[in-house]
PDB file of C-alpha atoms and ligand atoms in Angstrom:
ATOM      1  CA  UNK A 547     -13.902 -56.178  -1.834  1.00  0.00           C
ATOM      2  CA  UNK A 548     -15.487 -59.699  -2.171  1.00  0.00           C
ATOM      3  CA  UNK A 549     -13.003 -62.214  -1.574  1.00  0.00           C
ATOM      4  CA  UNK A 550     -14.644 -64.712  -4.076  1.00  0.00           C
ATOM      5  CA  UNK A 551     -14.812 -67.794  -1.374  1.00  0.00           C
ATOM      6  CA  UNK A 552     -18.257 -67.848  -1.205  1.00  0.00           C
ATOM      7  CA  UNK A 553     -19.538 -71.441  -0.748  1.00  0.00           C
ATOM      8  CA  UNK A 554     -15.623 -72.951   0.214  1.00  0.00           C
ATOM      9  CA  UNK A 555     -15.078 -74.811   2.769  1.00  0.00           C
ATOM     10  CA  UNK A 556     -12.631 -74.265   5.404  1.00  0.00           C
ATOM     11  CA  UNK A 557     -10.632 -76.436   8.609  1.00  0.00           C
ATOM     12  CA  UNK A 558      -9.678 -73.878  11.137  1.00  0.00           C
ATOM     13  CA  UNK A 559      -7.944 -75.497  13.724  1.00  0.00           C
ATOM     14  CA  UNK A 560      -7.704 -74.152  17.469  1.00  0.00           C
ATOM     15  CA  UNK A 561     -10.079 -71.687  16.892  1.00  0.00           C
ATOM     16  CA  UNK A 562     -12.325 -71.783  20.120  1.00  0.00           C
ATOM     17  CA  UNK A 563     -10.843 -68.314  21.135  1.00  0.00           C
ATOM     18  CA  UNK A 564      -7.683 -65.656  20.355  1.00  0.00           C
ATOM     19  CA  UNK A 565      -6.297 -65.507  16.714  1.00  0.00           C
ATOM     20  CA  UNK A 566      -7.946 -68.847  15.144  1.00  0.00           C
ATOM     21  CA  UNK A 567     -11.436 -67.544  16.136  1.00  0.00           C
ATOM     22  CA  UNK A 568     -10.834 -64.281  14.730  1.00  0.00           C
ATOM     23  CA  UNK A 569      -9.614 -66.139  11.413  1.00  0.00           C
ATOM     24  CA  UNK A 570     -12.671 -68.569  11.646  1.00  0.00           C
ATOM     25  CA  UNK A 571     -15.213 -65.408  12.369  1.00  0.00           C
ATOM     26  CA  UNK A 572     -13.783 -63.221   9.449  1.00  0.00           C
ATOM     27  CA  UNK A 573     -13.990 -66.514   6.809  1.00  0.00           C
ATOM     28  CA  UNK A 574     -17.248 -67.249   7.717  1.00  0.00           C
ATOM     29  CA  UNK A 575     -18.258 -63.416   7.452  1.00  0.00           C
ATOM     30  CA  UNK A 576     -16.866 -64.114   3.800  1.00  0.00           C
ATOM     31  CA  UNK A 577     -19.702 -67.442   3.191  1.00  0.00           C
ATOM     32  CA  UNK A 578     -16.767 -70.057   3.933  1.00  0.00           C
ATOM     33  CA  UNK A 579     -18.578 -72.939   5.600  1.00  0.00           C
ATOM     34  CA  UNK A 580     -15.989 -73.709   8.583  1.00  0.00           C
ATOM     35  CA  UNK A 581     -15.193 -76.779  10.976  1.00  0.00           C
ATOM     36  CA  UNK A 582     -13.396 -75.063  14.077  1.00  0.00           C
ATOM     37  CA  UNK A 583     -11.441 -77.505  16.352  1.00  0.00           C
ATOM     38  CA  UNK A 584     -10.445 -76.900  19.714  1.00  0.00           C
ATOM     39  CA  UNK A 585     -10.201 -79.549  22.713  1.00  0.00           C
ATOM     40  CA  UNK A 586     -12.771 -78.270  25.079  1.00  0.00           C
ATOM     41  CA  UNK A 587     -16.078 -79.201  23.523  1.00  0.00           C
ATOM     42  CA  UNK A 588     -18.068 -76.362  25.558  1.00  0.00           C
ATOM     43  CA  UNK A 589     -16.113 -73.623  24.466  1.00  0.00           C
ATOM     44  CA  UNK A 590     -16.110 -74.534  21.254  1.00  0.00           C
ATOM     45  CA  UNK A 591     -19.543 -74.798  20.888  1.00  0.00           C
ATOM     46  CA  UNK A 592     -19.990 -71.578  22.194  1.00  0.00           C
ATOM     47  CA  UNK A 593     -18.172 -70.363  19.621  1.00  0.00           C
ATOM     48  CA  UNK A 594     -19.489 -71.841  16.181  1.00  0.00           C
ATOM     49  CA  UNK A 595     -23.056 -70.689  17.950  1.00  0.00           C
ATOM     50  CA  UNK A 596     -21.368 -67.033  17.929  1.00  0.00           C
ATOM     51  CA  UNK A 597     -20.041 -67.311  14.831  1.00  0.00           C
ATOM     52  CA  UNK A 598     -23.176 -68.639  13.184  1.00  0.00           C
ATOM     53  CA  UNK A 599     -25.180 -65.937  14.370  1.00  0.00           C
ATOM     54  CA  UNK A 600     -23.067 -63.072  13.652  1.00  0.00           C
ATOM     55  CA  UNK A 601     -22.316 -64.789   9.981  1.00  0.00           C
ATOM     56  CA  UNK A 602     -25.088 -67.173   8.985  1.00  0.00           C
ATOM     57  CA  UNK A 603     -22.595 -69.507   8.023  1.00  0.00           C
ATOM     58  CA  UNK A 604     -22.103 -73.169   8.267  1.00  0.00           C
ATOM     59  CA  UNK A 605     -20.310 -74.007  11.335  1.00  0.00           C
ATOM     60  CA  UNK A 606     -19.160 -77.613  12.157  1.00  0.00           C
ATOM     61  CA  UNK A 607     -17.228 -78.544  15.683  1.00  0.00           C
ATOM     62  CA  UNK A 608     -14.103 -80.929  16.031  1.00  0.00           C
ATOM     63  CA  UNK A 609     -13.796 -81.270  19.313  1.00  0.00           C
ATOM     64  CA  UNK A 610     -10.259 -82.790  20.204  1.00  0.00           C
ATOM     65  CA  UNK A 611      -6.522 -82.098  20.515  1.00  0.00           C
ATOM     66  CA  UNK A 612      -5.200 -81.251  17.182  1.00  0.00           C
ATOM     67  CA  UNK A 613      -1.624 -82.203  18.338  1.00  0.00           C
ATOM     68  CA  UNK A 614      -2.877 -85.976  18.100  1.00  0.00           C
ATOM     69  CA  UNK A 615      -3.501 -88.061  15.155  1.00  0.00           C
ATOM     70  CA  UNK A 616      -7.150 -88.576  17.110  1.00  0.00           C
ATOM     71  CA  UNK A 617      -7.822 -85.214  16.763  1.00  0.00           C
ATOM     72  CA  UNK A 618      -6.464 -84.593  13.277  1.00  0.00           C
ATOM     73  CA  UNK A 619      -8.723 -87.087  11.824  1.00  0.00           C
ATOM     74  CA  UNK A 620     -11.814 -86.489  13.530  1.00  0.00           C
ATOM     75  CA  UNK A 621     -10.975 -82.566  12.127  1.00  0.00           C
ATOM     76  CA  UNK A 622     -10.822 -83.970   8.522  1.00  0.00           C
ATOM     77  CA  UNK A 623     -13.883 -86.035   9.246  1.00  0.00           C
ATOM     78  CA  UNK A 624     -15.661 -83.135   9.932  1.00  0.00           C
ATOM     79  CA  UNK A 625     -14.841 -80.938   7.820  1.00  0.00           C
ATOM     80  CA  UNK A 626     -14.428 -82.908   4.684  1.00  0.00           C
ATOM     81  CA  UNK A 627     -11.690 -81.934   2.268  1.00  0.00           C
ATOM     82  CA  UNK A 628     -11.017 -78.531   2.870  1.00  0.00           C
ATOM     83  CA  UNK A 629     -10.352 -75.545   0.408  1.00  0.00           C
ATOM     84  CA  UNK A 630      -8.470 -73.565   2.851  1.00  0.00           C
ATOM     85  CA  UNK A 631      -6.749 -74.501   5.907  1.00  0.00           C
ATOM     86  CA  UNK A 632      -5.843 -72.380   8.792  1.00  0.00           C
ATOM     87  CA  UNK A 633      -2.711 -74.420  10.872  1.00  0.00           C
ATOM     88  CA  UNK A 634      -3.144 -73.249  14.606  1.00  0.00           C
ATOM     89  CA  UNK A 635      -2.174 -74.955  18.209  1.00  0.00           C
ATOM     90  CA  UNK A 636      -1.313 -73.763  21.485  1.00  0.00           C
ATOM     91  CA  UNK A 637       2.166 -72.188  21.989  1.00  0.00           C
ATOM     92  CA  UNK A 638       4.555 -73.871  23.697  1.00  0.00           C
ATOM     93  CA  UNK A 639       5.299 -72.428  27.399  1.00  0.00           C
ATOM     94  CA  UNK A 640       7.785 -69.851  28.112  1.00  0.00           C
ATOM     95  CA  UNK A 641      10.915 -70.856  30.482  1.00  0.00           C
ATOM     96  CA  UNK A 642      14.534 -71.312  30.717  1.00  0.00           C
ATOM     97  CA  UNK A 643      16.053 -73.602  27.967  1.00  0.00           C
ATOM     98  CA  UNK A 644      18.259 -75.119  30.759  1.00  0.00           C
ATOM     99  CA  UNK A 645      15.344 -76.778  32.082  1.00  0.00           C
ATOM    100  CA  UNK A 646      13.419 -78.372  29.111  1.00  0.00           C
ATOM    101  CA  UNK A 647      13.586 -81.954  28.389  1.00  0.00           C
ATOM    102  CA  UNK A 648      13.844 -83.735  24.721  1.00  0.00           C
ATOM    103  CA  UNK A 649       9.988 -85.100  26.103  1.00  0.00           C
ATOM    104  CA  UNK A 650       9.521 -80.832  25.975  1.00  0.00           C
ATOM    105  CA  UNK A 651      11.127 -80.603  22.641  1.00  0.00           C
ATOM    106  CA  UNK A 652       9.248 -83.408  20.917  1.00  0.00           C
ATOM    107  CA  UNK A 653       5.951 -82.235  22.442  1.00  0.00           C
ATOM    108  CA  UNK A 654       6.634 -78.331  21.033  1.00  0.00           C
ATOM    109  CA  UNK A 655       7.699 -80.117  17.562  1.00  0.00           C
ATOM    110  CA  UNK A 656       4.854 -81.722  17.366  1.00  0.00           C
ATOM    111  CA  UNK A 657       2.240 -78.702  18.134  1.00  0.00           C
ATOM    112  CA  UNK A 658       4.124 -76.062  16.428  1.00  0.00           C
ATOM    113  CA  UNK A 659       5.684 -77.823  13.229  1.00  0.00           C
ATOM    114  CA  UNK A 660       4.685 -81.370  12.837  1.00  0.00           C
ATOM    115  CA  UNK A 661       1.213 -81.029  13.198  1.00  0.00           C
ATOM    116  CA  UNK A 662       0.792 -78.617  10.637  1.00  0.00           C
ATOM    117  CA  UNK A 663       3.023 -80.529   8.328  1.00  0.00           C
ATOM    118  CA  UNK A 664       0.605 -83.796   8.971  1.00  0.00           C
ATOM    119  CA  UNK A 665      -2.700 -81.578   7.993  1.00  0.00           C
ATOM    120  CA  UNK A 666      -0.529 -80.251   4.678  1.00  0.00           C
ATOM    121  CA  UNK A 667       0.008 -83.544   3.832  1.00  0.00           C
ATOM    122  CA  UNK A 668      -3.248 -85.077   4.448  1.00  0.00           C
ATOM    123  CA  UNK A 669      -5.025 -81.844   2.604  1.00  0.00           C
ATOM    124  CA  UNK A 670      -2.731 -80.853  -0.299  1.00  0.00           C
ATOM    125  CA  UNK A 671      -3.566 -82.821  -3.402  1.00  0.00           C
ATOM    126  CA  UNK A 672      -7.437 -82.744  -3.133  1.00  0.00           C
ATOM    127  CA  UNK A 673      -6.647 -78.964  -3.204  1.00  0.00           C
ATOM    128  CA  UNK A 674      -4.068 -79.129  -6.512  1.00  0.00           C
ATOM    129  CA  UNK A 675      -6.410 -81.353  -7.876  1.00  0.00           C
ATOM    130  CA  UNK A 676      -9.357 -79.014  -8.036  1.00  0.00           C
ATOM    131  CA  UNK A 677      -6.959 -76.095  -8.697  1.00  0.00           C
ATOM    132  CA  UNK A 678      -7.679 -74.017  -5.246  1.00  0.00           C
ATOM    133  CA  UNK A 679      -6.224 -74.249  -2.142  1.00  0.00           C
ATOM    134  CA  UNK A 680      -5.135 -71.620   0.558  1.00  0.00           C
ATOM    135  CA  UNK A 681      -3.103 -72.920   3.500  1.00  0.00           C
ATOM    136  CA  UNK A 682      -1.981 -70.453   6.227  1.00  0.00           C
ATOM    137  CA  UNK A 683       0.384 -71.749   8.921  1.00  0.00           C
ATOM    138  CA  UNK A 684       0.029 -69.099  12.145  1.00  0.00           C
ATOM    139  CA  UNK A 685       3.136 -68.787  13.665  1.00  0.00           C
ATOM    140  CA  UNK A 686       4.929 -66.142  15.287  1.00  0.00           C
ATOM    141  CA  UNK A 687       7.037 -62.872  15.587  1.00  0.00           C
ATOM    142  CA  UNK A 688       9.488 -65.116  16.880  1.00  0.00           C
ATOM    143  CA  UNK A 689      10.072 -66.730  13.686  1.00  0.00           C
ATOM    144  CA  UNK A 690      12.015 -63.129  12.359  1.00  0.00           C
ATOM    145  CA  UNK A 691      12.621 -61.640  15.380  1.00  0.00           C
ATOM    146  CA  UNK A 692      13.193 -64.508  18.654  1.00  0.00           C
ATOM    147  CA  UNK A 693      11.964 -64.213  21.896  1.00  0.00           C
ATOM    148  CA  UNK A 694      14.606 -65.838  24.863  1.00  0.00           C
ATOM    149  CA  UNK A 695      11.987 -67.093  27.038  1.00  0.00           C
ATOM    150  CA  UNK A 696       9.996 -68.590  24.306  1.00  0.00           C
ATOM    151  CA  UNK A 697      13.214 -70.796  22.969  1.00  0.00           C
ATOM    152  CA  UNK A 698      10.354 -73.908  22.049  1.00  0.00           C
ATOM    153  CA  UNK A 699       8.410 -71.973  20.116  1.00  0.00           C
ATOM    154  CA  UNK A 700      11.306 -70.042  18.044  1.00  0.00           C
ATOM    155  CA  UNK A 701      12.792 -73.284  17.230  1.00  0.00           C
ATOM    156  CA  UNK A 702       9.296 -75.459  16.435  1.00  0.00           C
ATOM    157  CA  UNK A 703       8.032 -72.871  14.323  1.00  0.00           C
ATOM    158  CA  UNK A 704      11.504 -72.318  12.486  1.00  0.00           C
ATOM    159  CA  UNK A 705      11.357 -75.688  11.442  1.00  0.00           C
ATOM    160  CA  UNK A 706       7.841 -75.490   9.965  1.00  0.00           C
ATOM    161  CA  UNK A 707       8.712 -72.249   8.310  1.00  0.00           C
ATOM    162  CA  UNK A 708      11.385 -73.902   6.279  1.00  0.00           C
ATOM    163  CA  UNK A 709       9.673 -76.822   5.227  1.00  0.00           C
ATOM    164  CA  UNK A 710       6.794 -74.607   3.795  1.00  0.00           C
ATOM    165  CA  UNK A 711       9.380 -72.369   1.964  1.00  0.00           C
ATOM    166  CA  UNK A 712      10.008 -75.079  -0.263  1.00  0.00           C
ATOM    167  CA  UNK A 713       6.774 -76.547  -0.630  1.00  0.00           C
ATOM    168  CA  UNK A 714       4.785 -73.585  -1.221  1.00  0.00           C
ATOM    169  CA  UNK A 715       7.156 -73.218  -4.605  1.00  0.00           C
ATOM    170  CA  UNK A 716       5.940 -76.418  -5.469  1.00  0.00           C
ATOM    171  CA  UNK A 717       2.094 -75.979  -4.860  1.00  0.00           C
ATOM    172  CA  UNK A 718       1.470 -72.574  -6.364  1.00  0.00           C
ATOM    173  CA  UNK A 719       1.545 -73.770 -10.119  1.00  0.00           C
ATOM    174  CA  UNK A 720      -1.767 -74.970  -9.111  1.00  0.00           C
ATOM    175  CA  UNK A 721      -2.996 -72.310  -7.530  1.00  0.00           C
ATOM    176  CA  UNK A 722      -2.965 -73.473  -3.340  1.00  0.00           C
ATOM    177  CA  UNK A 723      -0.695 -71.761  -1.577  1.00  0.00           C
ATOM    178  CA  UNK A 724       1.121 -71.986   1.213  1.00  0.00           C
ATOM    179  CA  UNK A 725       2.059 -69.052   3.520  1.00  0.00           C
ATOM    180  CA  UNK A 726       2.744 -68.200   6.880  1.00  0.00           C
ATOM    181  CA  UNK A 727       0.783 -65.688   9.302  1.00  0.00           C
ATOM    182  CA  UNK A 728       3.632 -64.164  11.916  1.00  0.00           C
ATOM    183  CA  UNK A 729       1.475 -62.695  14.838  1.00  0.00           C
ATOM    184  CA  UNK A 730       3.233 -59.941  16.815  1.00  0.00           C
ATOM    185  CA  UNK A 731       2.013 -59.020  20.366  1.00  0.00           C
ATOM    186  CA  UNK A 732      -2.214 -59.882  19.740  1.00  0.00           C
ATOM    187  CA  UNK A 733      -4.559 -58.947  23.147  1.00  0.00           C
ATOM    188  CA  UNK A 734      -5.488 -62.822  23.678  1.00  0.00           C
ATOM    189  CA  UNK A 735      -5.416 -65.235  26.653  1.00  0.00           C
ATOM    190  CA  UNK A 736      -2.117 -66.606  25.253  1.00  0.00           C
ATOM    191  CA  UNK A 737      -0.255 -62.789  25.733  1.00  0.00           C
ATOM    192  CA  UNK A 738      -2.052 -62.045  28.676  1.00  0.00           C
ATOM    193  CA  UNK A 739      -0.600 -65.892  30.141  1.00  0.00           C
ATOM    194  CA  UNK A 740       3.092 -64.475  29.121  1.00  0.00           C
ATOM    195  CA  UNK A 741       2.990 -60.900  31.052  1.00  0.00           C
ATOM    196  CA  UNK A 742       1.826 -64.141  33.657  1.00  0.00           C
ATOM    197  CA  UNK A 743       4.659 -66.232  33.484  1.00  0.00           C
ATOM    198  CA  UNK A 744       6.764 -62.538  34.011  1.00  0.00           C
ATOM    199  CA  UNK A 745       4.895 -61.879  37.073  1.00  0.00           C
ATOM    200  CA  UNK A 746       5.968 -64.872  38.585  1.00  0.00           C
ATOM    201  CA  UNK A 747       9.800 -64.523  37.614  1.00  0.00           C
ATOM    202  CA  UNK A 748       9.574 -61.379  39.844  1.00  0.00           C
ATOM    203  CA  UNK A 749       9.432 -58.711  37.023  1.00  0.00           C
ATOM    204  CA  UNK A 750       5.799 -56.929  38.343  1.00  0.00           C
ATOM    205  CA  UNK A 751       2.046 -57.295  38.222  1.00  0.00           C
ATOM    206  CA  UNK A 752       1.045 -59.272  34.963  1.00  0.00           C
ATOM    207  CA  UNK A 753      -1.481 -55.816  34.127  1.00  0.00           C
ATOM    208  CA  UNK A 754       1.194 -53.349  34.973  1.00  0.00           C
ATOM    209  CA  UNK A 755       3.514 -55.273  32.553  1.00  0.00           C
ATOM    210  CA  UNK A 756       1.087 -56.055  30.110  1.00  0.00           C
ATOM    211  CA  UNK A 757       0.120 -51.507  30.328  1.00  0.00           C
ATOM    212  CA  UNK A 758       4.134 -50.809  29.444  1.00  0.00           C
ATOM    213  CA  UNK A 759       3.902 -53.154  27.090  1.00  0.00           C
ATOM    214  CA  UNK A 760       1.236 -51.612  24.739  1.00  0.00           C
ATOM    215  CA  UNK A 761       2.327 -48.147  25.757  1.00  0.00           C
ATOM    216  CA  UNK A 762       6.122 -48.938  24.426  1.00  0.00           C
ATOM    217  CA  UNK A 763       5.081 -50.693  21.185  1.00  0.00           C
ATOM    218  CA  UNK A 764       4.949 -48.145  17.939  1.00  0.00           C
ATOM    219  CA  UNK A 765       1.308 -48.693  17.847  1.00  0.00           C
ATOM    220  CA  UNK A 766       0.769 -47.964  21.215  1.00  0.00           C
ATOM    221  CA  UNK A 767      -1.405 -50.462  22.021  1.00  0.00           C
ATOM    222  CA  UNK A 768      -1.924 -54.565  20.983  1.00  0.00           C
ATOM    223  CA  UNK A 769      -3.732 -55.887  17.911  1.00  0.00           C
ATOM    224  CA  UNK A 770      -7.012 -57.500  18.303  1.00  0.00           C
ATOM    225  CA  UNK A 771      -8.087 -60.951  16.837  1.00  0.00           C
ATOM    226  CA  UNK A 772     -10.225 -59.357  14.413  1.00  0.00           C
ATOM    227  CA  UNK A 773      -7.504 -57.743  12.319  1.00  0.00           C
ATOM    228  CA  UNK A 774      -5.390 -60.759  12.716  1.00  0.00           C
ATOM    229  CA  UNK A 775      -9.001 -63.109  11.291  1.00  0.00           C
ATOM    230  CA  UNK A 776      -8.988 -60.184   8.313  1.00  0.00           C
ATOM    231  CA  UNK A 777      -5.242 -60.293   7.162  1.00  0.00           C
ATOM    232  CA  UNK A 778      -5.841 -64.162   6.909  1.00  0.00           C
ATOM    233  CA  UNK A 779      -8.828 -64.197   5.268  1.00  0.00           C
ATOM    234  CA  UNK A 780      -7.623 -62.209   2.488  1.00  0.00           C
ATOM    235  CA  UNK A 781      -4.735 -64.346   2.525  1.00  0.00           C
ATOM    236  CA  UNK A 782      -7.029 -67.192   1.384  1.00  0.00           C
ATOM    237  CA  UNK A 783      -8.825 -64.835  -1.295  1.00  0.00           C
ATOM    238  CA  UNK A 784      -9.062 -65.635  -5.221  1.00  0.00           C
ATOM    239  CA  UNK A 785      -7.059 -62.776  -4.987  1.00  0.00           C
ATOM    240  CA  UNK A 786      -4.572 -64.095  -3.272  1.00  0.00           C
ATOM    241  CA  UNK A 787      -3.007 -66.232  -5.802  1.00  0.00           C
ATOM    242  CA  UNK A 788       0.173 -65.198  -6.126  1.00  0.00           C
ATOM    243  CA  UNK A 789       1.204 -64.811  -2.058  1.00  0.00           C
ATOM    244  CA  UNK A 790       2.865 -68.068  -1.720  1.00  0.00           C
ATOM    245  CA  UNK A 791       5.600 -69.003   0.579  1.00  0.00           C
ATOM    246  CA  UNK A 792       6.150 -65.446   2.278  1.00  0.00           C
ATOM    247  CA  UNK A 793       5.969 -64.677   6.125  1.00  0.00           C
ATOM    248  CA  UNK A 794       3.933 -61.849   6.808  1.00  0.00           C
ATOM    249  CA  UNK A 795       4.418 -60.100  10.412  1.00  0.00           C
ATOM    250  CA  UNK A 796       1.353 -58.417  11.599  1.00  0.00           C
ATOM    251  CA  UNK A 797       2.952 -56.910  14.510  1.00  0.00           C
ATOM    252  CA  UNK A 798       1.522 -52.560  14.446  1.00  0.00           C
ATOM    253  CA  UNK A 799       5.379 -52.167  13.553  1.00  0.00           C
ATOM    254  CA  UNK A 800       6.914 -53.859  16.211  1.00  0.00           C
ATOM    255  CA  UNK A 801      10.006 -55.458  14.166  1.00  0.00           C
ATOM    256  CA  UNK A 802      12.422 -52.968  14.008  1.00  0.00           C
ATOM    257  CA  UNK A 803      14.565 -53.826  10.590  1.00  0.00           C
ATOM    258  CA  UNK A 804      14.164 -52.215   7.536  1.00  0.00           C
ATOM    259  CA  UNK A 805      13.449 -55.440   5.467  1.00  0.00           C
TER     260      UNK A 805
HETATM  261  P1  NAD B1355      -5.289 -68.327  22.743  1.00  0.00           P
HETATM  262  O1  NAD B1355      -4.810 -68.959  23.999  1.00  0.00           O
HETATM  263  O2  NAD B1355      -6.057 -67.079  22.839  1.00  0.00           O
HETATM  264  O3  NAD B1355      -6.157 -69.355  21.895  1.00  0.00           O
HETATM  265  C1  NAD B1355      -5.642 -70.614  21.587  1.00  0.00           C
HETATM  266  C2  NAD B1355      -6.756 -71.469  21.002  1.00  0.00           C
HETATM  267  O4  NAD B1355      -6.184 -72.708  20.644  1.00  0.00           O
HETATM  268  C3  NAD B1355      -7.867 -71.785  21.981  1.00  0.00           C
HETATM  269  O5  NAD B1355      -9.070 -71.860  21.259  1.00  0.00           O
HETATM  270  C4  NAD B1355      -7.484 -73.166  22.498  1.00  0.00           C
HETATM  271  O6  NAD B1355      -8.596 -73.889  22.959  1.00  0.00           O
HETATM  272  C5  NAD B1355      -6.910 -73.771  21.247  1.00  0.00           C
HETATM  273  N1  NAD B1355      -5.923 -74.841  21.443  1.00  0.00           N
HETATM  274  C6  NAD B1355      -4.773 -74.765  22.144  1.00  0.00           C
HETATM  275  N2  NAD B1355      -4.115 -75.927  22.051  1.00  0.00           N
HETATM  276  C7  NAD B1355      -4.873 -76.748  21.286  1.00  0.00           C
HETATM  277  C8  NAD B1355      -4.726 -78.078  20.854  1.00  0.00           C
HETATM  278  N3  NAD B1355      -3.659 -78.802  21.195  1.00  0.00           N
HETATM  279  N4  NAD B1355      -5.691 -78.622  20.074  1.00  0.00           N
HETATM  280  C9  NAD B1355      -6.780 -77.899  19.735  1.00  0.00           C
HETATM  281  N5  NAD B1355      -6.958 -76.623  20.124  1.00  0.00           N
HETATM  282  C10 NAD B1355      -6.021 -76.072  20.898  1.00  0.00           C
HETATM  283  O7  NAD B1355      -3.940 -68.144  21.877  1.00  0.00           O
HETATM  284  P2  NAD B1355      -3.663 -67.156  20.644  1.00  0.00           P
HETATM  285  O8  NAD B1355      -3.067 -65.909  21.178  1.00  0.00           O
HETATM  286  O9  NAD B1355      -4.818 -67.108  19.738  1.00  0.00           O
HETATM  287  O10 NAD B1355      -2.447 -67.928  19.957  1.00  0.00           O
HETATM  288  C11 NAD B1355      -2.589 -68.759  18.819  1.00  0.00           C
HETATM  289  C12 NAD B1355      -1.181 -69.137  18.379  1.00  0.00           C
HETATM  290  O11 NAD B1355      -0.474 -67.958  17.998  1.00  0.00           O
HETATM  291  C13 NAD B1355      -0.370 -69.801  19.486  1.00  0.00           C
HETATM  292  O12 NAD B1355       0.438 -70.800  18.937  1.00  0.00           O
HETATM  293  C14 NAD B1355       0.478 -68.665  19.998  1.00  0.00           C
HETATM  294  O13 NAD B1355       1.667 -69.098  20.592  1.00  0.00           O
HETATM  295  C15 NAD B1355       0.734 -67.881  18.712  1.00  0.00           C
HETATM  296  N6  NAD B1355       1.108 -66.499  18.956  1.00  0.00           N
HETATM  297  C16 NAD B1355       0.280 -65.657  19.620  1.00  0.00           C
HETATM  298  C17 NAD B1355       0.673 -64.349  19.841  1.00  0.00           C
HETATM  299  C18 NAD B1355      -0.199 -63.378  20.584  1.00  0.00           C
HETATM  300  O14 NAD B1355       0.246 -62.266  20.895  1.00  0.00           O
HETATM  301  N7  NAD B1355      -1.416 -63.665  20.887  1.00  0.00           N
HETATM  302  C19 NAD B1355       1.920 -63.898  19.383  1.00  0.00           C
HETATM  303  C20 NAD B1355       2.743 -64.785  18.710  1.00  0.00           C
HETATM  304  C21 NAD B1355       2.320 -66.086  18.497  1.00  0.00           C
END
């Protein structure tokens, strides 16, 4: 299928590795010209140099913290006014809610809600304007289904969800939309630093728990960037054009409800 994006440009922020590299690689496989934005400047060039020779696309590099108004505006800077915007960050860390601060609060608010809600606003109406616009927010499982140790990032990403719900209703007359990507267990350095985290709360070797993990999901085994990069690019397709304001869990089955 050709996605008819061709020629568009698109800001794909932390995207030097995991899920935002696999959305950045699939885009540019479609002829999107992408800026990619992470905060260390050699591993992000390493990337856009892999994804510009697998793709032949245009690559550009934002090297900064995308959490920061610094980094947001050297992003937009680079990358012009974008036709499609992929909202990524770090995840906040897992841990015990008893011991996080407001200071832990404010700074998972501002990764995992506020930030994306700054590049919305500061990319929206160029996009209604020429009558095209994809936006997809990645989130989290977490959002339908909550994790306990990852209390900072169910409750950041919450927030962002229901801010888009509305706005995406708002948007889609003029064809952007607005949706949100909900990544279930994906084999990336941010799972891998979970199973981590549960090693060191006494619950077994990172690997072992990270082999029971796959073993007891439905699909037997974790998804891989790549998928992830094609769901979302399709997601920011002409065809697209009438997804707007859903949350859609790619997750091999793992939620358990009907609906
Ligand atoms: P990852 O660690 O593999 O990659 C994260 C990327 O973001 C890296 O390129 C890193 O350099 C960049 N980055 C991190 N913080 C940044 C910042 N402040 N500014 C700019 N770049 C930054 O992680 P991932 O697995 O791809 O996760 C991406 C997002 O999806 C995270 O928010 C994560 O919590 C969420 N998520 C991941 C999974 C999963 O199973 N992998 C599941 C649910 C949610």
């Amino acid at each position: 299928m050709d996605l008819g994006i061709a020629g568009k440009t698109a800001l794909v922020c932390a995207a030097s590795k995991g899920l935002g590299k696999g959305c950045a690689m699939a885009l540019a496989a479609e002829g999107v010209n992408v800026t990619i934005t992470a905060r260390s400047a050699d591993t992000l060039e390493a990337t856009a140099e892999e994804i510009r020779q697998a793709t032949g696309s245009e690559v550009r590099t934002a090297a900064g913290d995308i959490t920061t108004a610094e980094g947001r505006a050297l992003a937009l800077e680079t990358c012009g006014s974008p036709d499609i915007l992929v909202n990524n960050a770090g995840g906040p860390p897992p841990g015990n809610f008893r011991d996080w601060t407001r200071d832990d609060w404010i700074k998972a608010i501002d990764a995992n809600m506020l930030t994306a809600i700054e590049l919305i606003k500061a990319t929206v109406d160029p996009m209604i304007e020429r009558k095209f616009g994809r936006i997809v927010n990645i989130t989290s499982s977490a959002v339908k289904a909550p994790i306990d140790v990852l209390g900072l990032s169910n409750g950041a990403r919450s927030g962002l969800t229901g801010f888009v719900a509305g706005v995406a209703r708002v948007t889609v007359r003029d064809n952007v939309t607005i949706n949100g990507l909900l990544p279930g267990p994906f084999d990336t350095d941010r799972l891998r630093g979970n199973f981590k985290y549960r090693e060191t709360q006494g619950a077994g070797s990172a690997e072992e728990l990270a082999n029971k993990a796959a073993a007891a999901h439905p699909a037997g085994r974790f998804g891989q960037p790549e998928e992830f990069g094609k769901a979302c690019a399709f997601l920011c397709s002409v065809h697209a054009g009438y997804i707007t304001g859903q949350n859609l869990l790619l997750d091999g089955g793992g939620y358990p409800g009907t609906f």
